[in-house]
């Protein structure tokens, strides 16, 4: 989810960044949404989960933008969003890994959700980003992604990497979350740094988000050709 901030001072200097954060980055979500819904009848359950995740993220981003424009401090949204983000991504990989993984992934979803709630209520209050729970989420998602790659490499059938849309989806997830791990860890600290540093870091973050959207769009486009995978589907 793209970060939206209020640039009240030096508006002329940050006008282009504001436009980039608030309009350019969110608009790139339209690419996977358009291609995904166009090919919806060809999508497997795993692809549909990612498609609805992108739509959910876009709606939350829009709500975040509206609240910020009304002067509402919106860090609480990130606490709520993280729970659903982890839910979508965990269900995506559960579909790929098969029913045997339910006894691992379902408890992870429950435990992580409880951690997020406790962190919000008792540890990091409404004016702090969730810099404790978000990195935990990222590390788990990274493990999901690496396990998927390992399973794809063990496939008996030789299939070109680029023809399997799931590979593009997984690549988008890994590139974004691996690259943004330290951003999520030091997010609250960045708020105390000079605005220039904050803008640089989040410009990189949002550019990585665009990359994820583009890779998702490519993955959805591959569904026009039957996606092959030896992974069991739950």
Coordinates of C-alpha atoms in Angstrom, one line a residue, residues 16-215:
X16 CA 5.8 16.5 -7.9
X17 CA 6.4 14.0 -5.1
X18 CA 2.9 14.5 -3.8
X19 CA 1.5 13.8 -7.3
X20 CA 3.7 10.7 -7.6
X21 CA 2.6 9.3 -4.2
X22 CA -1.0 10.1 -4.5
X23 CA -1.8 9.6 -8.2
X24 CA 0.9 7.9 -10.2
X25 CA 1.6 5.0 -7.8
X26 CA -2.1 4.1 -7.1
X27 CA -2.9 4.4 -10.8
X28 CA -0.5 1.5 -11.5
X29 CA -2.8 -0.8 -9.6
X30 CA -5.3 -0.4 -12.5
X31 CA -3.1 -2.6 -14.7
X32 CA -3.3 -5.8 -12.7
X33 CA -6.9 -5.1 -11.9
X34 CA -7.9 -4.6 -15.6
X35 CA -6.0 -7.6 -16.8
X36 CA -7.1 -9.8 -13.9
X37 CA -10.8 -9.1 -14.2
X38 CA -10.6 -9.3 -18.0
X39 CA -9.2 -12.9 -17.6
X40 CA -11.2 -13.6 -14.5
X41 CA -12.9 -16.8 -15.8
X42 CA -9.4 -18.2 -16.6
X43 CA -8.0 -17.5 -13.1
X44 CA -7.4 -20.3 -10.6
X45 CA -8.3 -19.6 -6.9
X46 CA -4.7 -18.6 -6.1
X47 CA -4.8 -15.9 -8.8
X48 CA -8.2 -14.7 -7.7
X49 CA -6.9 -14.2 -4.2
X50 CA -4.1 -11.9 -5.4
X51 CA -6.5 -10.0 -7.6
X52 CA -8.9 -9.3 -4.7
X53 CA -5.9 -8.4 -2.6
X54 CA -4.9 -5.7 -5.1
X55 CA -8.5 -4.4 -5.2
X56 CA -8.6 -4.4 -1.4
X57 CA -5.3 -2.6 -1.2
X58 CA -6.5 0.0 -3.7
X59 CA -9.7 0.7 -1.7
X60 CA -7.8 1.0 1.5
X61 CA -5.3 3.4 -0.2
X62 CA -8.2 5.5 -1.4
X63 CA -9.7 5.7 2.1
X64 CA -6.3 6.6 3.5
X65 CA -6.0 9.4 1.0
X66 CA -9.4 10.8 1.8
X67 CA -8.8 10.8 5.5
X68 CA -5.4 12.5 5.1
X69 CA -7.0 15.2 3.0
X70 CA -9.4 15.7 5.9
X71 CA -6.6 16.1 8.4
X72 CA -7.0 12.7 10.0
X73 CA -3.9 10.9 11.3
X74 CA -4.1 7.5 9.6
X75 CA -1.4 5.2 11.1
X76 CA -4.2 3.1 12.6
X77 CA -5.1 2.0 9.1
X78 CA -1.7 0.3 8.7
X79 CA -2.3 -1.8 11.8
X80 CA -5.7 -3.0 10.4
X81 CA -4.4 -3.4 6.8
X82 CA -1.5 -5.6 7.9
X83 CA -3.8 -8.2 9.3
X84 CA -5.7 -8.5 6.0
X85 CA -2.6 -8.3 3.9
X86 CA -1.1 -11.3 5.8
X87 CA -4.5 -13.1 5.4
X88 CA -4.6 -12.6 1.6
X89 CA -0.9 -13.6 1.1
X90 CA -1.1 -16.6 3.4
X91 CA -4.3 -17.9 1.7
X92 CA -2.5 -17.4 -1.7
X93 CA 0.4 -19.6 -0.7
X94 CA -1.9 -22.1 1.1
X95 CA -3.6 -22.7 -2.3
X96 CA -0.2 -23.4 -3.8
X97 CA 1.2 -25.6 -1.0
X98 CA -1.9 -27.8 -0.6
X99 CA -4.2 -29.0 2.2
X100 CA -1.4 -30.5 4.2
X101 CA -0.2 -26.9 5.0
X102 CA -3.4 -25.8 6.6
X103 CA -2.3 -27.0 10.0
X104 CA 0.7 -24.6 9.7
X105 CA -0.7 -21.6 7.8
X106 CA -4.1 -21.3 9.5
X107 CA -2.6 -21.1 13.0
X108 CA -0.1 -18.6 11.7
X109 CA -2.9 -16.4 10.5
X110 CA -4.7 -16.6 13.8
X111 CA -1.6 -16.0 15.9
X112 CA -0.3 -13.1 13.8
X113 CA -3.7 -11.4 13.8
X114 CA -3.8 -11.6 17.6
X115 CA -0.3 -10.2 17.7
X116 CA -1.4 -7.3 15.5
X117 CA -4.3 -6.5 17.8
X118 CA -2.2 -6.7 20.9
X119 CA 0.5 -4.5 19.4
X120 CA -2.1 -1.9 18.4
X121 CA -3.9 -1.9 21.8
X122 CA -1.0 -2.2 24.2
X123 CA 2.4 -1.5 22.5
X124 CA 2.4 0.8 19.5
X125 CA -0.5 3.2 19.9
X126 CA -2.6 5.0 17.3
X127 CA 0.2 7.5 16.4
X128 CA 2.9 4.9 15.7
X129 CA 3.4 2.6 12.7
X130 CA 3.4 -1.1 13.3
X131 CA 7.1 -1.6 13.1
X132 CA 7.1 -4.7 15.2
X133 CA 4.4 -6.8 13.5
X134 CA 4.9 -5.7 9.9
X135 CA 8.5 -7.0 9.7
X136 CA 7.3 -10.3 11.2
X137 CA 4.8 -10.5 8.4
X138 CA 7.4 -9.7 5.8
X139 CA 9.8 -12.4 7.1
X140 CA 7.0 -15.1 7.0
X141 CA 6.0 -14.0 3.5
X142 CA 9.6 -14.2 2.4
X143 CA 9.7 -17.8 3.7
X144 CA 6.5 -18.6 1.8
X145 CA 8.0 -17.2 -1.4
X146 CA 11.3 -19.1 -1.1
X147 CA 9.4 -22.4 -0.4
X148 CA 7.4 -21.8 -3.5
X149 CA 10.6 -21.3 -5.6
X150 CA 12.1 -24.5 -4.1
X151 CA 9.0 -26.4 -5.0
X152 CA 9.0 -25.1 -8.5
X153 CA 12.6 -26.1 -8.9
X154 CA 11.7 -29.6 -7.8
X155 CA 9.1 -30.0 -10.5
X156 CA 9.6 -33.1 -12.7
X157 CA 8.1 -31.4 -15.7
X158 CA 10.3 -28.8 -17.4
X159 CA 8.4 -25.6 -17.9
X160 CA 9.7 -22.3 -18.9
X161 CA 9.8 -19.9 -15.9
X162 CA 8.2 -17.1 -17.9
X163 CA 5.2 -19.0 -19.1
X164 CA 3.9 -19.7 -15.5
X165 CA 2.0 -16.7 -14.2
X166 CA 2.5 -17.9 -10.6
X167 CA 6.2 -17.3 -11.0
X168 CA 5.5 -13.6 -11.9
X169 CA 3.2 -13.2 -9.0
X170 CA 5.7 -14.7 -6.5
X171 CA 8.5 -12.6 -8.0
X172 CA 6.4 -9.4 -7.5
X173 CA 5.7 -10.4 -3.8
X174 CA 9.3 -11.2 -3.1
X175 CA 10.9 -8.2 -4.7
X176 CA 8.5 -5.8 -2.9
X177 CA 8.6 -7.3 0.6
X178 CA 12.3 -8.3 0.7
X179 CA 13.3 -4.8 -0.5
X180 CA 11.0 -3.0 1.9
X181 CA 11.8 -5.0 5.1
X182 CA 14.1 -2.3 6.6
X183 CA 11.7 0.4 5.6
X184 CA 9.0 -1.2 7.6
X185 CA 11.4 -1.7 10.6
X186 CA 12.6 1.9 10.7
X187 CA 9.3 3.6 9.6
X188 CA 8.8 5.4 12.9
X189 CA 12.4 6.6 12.9
X190 CA 12.0 7.9 9.4
X191 CA 9.3 10.2 10.6
X192 CA 11.8 11.9 12.8
X193 CA 14.4 12.4 10.1
X194 CA 14.7 15.3 7.6
X195 CA 11.9 15.4 5.1
X196 CA 14.4 14.9 2.3
X197 CA 15.5 11.5 3.6
X198 CA 11.9 10.5 4.3
X199 CA 10.9 11.4 0.8
X200 CA 13.8 9.5 -0.8
X201 CA 13.0 6.3 1.1
X202 CA 9.3 6.4 0.4
X203 CA 9.9 7.2 -3.3
X204 CA 12.0 4.0 -3.5
X205 CA 9.3 2.1 -1.6
X206 CA 6.5 3.3 -3.9
X207 CA 8.6 2.6 -7.0
X208 CA 9.0 -1.0 -5.7
X209 CA 5.2 -1.1 -5.3
X210 CA 4.8 -0.1 -8.9
X211 CA 7.2 -3.0 -9.8
X212 CA 5.0 -5.4 -7.9
X213 CA 1.9 -4.2 -9.7
X214 CA 3.6 -4.6 -13.1
X215 CA 4.7 -8.2 -12.3

